[in-house]
Coordinates of C-alpha atoms and ligand atoms in Angstrom, one line a residue:
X1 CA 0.0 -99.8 58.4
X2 CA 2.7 -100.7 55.8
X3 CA 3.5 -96.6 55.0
X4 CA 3.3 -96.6 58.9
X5 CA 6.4 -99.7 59.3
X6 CA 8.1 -97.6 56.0
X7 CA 8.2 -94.2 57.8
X8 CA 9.3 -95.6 61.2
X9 CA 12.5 -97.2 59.6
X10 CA 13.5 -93.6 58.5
X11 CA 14.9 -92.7 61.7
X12 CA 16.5 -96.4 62.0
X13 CA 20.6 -95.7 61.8
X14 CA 21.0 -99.6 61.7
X15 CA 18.7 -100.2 58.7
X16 CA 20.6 -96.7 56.9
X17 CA 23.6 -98.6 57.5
X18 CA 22.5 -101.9 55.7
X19 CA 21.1 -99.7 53.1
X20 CA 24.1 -97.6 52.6
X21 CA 26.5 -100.8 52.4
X22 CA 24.3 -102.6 49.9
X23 CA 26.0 -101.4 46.7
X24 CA 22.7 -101.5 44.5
X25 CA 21.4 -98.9 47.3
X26 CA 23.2 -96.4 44.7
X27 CA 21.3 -96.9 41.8
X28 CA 18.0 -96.8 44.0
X29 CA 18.7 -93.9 45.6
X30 CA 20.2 -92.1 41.8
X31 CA 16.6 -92.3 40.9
X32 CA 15.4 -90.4 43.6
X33 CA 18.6 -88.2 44.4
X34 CA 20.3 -85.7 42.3
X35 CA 23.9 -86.5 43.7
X36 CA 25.8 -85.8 46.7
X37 CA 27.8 -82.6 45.4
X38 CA 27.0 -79.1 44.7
X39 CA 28.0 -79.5 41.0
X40 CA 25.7 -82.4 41.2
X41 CA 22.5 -80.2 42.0
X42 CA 24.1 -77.5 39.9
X43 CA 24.3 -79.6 36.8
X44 CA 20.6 -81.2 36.8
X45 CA 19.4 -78.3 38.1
X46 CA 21.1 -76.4 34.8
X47 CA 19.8 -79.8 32.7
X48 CA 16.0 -79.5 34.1
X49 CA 15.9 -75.7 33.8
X50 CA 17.5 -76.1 29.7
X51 CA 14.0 -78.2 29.5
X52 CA 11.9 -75.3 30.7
X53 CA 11.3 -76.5 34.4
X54 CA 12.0 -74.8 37.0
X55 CA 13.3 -75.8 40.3
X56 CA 14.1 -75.8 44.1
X57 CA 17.3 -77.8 45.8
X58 CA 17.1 -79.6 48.6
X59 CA 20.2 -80.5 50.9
X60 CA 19.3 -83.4 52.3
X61 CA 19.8 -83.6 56.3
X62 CA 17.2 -83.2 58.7
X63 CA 16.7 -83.4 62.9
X64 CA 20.9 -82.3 64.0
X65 CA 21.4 -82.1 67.4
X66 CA 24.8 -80.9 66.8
X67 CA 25.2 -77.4 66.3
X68 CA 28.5 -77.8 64.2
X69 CA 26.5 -80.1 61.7
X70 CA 24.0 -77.0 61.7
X71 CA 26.3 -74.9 60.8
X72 CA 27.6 -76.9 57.9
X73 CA 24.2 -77.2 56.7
X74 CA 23.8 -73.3 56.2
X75 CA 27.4 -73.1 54.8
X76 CA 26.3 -76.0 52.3
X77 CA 23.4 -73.5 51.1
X78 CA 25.4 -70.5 51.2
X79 CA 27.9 -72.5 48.9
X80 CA 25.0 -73.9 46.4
X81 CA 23.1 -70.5 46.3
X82 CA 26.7 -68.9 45.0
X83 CA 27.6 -72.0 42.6
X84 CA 23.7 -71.0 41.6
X85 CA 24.3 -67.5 40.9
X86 CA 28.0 -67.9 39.0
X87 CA 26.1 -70.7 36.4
X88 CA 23.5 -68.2 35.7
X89 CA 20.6 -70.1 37.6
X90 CA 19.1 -68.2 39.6
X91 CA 16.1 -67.1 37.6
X92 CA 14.8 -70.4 37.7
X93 CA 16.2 -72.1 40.9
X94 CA 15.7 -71.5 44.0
X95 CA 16.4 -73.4 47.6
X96 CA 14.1 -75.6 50.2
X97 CA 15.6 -75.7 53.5
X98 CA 14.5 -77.9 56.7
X99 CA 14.8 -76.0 59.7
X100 CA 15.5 -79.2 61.7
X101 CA 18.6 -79.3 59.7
X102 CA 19.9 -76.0 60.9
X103 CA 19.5 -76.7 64.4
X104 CA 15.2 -76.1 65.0
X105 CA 15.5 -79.2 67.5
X106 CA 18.9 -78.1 69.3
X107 CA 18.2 -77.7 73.3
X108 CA 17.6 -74.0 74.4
X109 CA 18.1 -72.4 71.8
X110 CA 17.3 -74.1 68.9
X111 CA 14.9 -71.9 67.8
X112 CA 17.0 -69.1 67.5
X113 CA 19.7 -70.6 65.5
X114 CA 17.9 -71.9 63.1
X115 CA 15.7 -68.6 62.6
X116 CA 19.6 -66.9 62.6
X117 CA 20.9 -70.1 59.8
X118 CA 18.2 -69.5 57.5
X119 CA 17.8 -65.5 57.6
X120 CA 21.5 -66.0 56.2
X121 CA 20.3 -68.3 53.4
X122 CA 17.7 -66.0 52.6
X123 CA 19.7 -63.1 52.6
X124 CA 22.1 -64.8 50.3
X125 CA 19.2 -66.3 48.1
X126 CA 17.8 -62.8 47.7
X127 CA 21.1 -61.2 47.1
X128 CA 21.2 -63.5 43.8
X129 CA 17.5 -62.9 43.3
X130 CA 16.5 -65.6 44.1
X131 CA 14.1 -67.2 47.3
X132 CA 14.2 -70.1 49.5
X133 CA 11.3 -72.1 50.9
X134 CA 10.9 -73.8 54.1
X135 CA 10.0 -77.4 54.3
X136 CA 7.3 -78.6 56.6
X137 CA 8.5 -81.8 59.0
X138 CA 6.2 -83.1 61.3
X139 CA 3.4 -81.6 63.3
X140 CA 5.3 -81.3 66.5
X141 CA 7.3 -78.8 64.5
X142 CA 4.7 -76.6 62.8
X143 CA 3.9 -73.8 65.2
X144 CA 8.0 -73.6 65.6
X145 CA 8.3 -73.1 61.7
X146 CA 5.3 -71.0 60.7
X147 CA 6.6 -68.3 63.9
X148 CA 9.9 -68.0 61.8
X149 CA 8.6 -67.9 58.2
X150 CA 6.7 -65.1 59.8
X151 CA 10.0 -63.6 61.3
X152 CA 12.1 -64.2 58.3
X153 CA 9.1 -63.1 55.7
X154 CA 9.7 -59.6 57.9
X155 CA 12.7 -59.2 56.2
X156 CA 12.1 -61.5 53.3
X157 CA 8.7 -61.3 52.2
X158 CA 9.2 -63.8 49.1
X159 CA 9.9 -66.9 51.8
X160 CA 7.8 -69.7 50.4
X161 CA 5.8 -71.3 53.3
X162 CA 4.6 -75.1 52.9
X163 CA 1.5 -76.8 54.4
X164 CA 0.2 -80.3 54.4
X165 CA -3.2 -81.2 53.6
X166 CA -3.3 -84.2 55.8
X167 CA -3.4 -82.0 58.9
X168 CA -6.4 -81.1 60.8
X169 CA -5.4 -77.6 61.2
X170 CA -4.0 -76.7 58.0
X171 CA -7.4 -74.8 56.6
X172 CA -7.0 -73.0 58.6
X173 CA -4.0 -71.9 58.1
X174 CA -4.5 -72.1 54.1
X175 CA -7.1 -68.7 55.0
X176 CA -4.3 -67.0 57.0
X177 CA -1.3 -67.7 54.4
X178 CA -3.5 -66.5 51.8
X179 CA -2.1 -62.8 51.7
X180 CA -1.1 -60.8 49.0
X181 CA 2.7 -62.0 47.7
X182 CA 2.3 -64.7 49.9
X183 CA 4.2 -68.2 48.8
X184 CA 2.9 -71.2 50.0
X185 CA 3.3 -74.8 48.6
X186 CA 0.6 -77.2 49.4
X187 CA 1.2 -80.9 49.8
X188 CA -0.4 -84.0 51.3
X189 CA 1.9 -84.3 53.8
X190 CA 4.7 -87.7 54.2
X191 CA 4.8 -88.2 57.7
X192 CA 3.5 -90.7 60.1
X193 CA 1.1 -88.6 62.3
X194 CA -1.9 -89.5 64.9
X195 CA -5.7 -89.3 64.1
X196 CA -5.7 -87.0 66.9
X197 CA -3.8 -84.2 64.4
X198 CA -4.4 -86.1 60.8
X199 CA -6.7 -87.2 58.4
X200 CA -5.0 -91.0 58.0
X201 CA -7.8 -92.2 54.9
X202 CA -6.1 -91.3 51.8
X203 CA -9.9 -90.5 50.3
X204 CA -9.8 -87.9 53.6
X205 CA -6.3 -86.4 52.7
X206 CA -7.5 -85.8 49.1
X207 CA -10.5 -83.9 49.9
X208 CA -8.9 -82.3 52.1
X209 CA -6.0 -81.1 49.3
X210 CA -9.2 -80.2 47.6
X211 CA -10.8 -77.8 50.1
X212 CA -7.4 -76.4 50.9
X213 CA -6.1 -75.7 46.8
X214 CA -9.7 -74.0 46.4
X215 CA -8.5 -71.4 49.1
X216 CA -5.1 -71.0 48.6
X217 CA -6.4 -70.4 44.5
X218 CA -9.3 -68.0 45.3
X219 CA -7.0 -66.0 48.2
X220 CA -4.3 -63.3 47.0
X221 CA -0.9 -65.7 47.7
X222 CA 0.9 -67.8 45.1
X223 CA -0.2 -71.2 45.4
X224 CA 2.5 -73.7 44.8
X225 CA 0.8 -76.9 44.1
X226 CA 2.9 -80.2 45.2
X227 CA 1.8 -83.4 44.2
X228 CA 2.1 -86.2 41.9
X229 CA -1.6 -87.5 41.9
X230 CA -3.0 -86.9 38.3
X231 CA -6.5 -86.1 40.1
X232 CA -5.0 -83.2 41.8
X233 CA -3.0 -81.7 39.4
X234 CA -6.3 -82.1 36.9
X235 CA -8.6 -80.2 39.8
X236 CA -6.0 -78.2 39.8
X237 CA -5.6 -77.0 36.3
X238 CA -9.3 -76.6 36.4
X239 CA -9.6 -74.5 40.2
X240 CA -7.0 -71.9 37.8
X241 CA -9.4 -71.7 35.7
X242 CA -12.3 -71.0 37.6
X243 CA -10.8 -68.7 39.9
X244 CA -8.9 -66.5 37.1
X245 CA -5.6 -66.9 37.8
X246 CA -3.5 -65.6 35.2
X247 CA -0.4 -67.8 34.1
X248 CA 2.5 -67.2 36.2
X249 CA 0.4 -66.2 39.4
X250 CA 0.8 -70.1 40.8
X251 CA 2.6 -73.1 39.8
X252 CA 3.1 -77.1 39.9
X253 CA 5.5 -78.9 41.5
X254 CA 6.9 -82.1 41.4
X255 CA 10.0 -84.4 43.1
X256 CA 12.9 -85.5 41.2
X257 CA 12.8 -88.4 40.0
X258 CA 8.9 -89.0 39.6
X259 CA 6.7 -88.7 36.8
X260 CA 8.8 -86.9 34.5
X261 CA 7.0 -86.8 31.5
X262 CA 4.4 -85.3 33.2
X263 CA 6.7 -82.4 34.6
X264 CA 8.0 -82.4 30.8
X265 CA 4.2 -82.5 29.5
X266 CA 3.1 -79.5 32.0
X267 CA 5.7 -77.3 31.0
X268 CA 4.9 -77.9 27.6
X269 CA 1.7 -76.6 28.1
X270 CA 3.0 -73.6 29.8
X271 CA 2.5 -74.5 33.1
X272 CA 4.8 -72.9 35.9
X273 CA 6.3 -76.5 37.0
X274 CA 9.2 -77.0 39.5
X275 CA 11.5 -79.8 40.0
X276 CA 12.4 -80.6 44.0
X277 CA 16.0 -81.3 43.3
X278 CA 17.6 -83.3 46.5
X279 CA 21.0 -83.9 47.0
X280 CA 23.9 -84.6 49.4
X281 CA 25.1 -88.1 51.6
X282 CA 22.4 -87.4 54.1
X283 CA 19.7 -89.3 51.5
X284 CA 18.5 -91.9 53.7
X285 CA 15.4 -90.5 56.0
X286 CA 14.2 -88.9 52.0
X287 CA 15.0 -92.0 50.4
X288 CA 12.9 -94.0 53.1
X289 CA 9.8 -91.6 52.7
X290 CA 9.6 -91.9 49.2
X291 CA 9.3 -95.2 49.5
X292 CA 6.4 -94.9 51.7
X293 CA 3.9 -93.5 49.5
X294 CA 3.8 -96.5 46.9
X295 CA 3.3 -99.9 48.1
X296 CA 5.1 -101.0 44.3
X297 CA 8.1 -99.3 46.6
X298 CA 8.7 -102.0 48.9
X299 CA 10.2 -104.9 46.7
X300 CA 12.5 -102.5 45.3
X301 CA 13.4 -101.6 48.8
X302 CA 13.1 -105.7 50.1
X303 CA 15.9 -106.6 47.2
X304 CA 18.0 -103.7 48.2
X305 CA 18.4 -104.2 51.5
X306 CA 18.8 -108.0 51.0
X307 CA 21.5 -108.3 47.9
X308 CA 24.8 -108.8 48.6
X309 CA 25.8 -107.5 45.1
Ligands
LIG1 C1 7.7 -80.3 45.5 C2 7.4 -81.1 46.7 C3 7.7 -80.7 48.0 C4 7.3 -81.4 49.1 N1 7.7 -80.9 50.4 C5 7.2 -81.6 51.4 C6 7.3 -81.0 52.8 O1 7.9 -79.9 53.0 N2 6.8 -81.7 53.8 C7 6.1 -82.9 53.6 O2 5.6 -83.5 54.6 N3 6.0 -83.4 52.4 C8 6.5 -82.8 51.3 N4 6.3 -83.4 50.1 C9 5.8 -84.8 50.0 C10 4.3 -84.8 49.9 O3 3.8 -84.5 51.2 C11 3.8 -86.3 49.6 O4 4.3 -87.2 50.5 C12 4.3 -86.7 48.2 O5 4.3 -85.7 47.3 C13 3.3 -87.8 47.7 O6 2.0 -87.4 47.6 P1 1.3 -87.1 46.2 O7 0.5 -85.8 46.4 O8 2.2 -87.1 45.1 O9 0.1 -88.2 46.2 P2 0.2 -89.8 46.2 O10 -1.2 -90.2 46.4 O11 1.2 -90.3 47.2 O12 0.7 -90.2 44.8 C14 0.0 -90.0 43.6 C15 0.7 -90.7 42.4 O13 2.0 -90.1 42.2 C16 3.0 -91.1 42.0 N5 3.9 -91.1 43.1 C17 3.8 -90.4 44.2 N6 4.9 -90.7 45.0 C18 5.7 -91.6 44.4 C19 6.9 -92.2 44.7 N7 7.5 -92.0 45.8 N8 7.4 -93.1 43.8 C20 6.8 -93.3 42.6 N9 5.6 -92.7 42.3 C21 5.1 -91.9 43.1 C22 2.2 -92.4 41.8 O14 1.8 -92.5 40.5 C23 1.0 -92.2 42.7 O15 -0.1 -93.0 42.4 C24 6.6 -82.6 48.9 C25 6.2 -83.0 47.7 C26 6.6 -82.3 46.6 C27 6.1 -82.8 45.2

């Protein structure tokens, strides 16, 4: 009920407003937020990769309606990827995009831009060497984004797919993305989404990760495992195991800003871990979702929003 309230304010322009005037809103959102530059993401992208992590940047932006903001979007990437490849990061960074954010939800035809934005960040991306995932949003968008991973892995086979655990359907769709060289990042899933389409119990969404990590790690894909609960990450570890996956053929994955020791610790065991670097003035929507998924959140956010310092 509370994570439901939390989610619903992220599409709230008044309450980003309040939050973006309220000066300690900086410091809150530095925790979670890499910067607003591209030598912002460059430079902790170049700090968390000197600490053997890897890592994927996010520009932050999502849902335009406004094909010029689209387009500035994609140039953003292009710009980062480049900034990536001229600091010598490309072996261990690569990029997460949002199709909403290069025009997925523009009338007519939204679709086709975005599939046209992103096949130019992943020809960039693999020009450097490097790959680019697509973010999941919500599940009035999934069909649209699994048709053009499936277009743009035609030409770009490494594309990194991600699928959320709290969805119904998303078994099934673990079994189909489990193909040879296929990337795919599992996650719980952070938005606010009907019975009808979502396991809601949090004891349901974990079993459900469960049941979906066992296929993704017994199928022929690279599983990319994103989450922050300690149970998960220890099944995990384990499922590796069991299934006989040899180090490097799957990896960890972790946001910026949260439980960095255990990134650190991970790595220092060997694991393949990766840092999801966000950055860029758009921060508020990402900001409001993080906050979401821990009650402890909400004071910080209460004494945000309300200080006048
Ligand atoms: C690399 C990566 C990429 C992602 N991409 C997507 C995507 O494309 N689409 C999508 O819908 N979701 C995405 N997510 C978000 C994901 O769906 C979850 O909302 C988020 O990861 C929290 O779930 P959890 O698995 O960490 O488990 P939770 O049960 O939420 O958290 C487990 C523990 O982790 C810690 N923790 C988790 N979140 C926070 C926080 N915000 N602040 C402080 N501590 C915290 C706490 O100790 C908590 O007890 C991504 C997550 C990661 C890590």
């Amino acid at each position: 009920m509370l994570r439901g309230v939390l989610l619903s304010m992220s599409r709230s322009d008044r309450l980003k407003q309040v939050a973006t005037d309220a000066p300690p809103a900086r410091a809150l959102v530095a925790r979670f937020v890499a910067g607003e530059t591209t030598a912002d993401a460059v430079s902790a992208t170049a700090d968390l990769i000197g600490s053997g992590r890897l890592v994927t940047i996010d520009r932050l932006g999502e849902d335009t309606l406004d094909l010029a903001q689209a387009r500035a979007t994609r140039d953003a990437y292009l710009e980062l990827l480049d900034a990536l490849g001229e600091h010598g990061l490309t072996d261990g960074a690569e990029v997460s995009v949002k199709l909403s954010a290069v025009g997925q939800a523009l009338p007519d035809d939204g679709e086709k831009v975005a599939h046209e934005y992103a096949a130019e960040i992943c020809a960039k991306a693999a020009s450097l060497g490097t790959t680019v995932t697509l973010d999941m949003e919500d599940h009035t968008t999934t069909d649209s984004t699994l048709g053009i991973l499936r277009a743009l892995r035609a030409d770009f086979p490494g594309t990194g797919a991600v699928l959320q655990a709290y969805l119904r359907r998303t078994e099934a769709d673990c079994r189909d993305l489990s193909y040879e060289g296929s990337r795919v990042r599992l996650c719980k899933g952070a938005y606010s989404e009907p019975e009808s389409v979502a396991f809601t119990d949090r004891g349901d969404i974990d079993r459900a990760y469960v049941r979906c990590m066992k296929i993704l790690m017994q199928g022929e894909g690279y599983p990319m495992l994103a989450t922050h609960d300690p149970r998960l990450v220890e099944i995990g570890g384990a499922l590796a195991v069991r299934s006989d996956r040899a180090p490097g053929s799957y990896e960890f994955q972790m946001l910026y800003g949260i439980r960095p020791e255990e990134q650190a610790r991970l790595a220092a065991q060997g694991e393949r871990m990766r840092v999801y670097v966000p950055y860029g003035d758009e921060w508020y929507g990402y900001l409001v979702r993080r906050l979401a998924e821990r009650p402890a959140n909400l004071a910080l956010l209460a004494r945000t929003l309300t200080s006048k310092g």
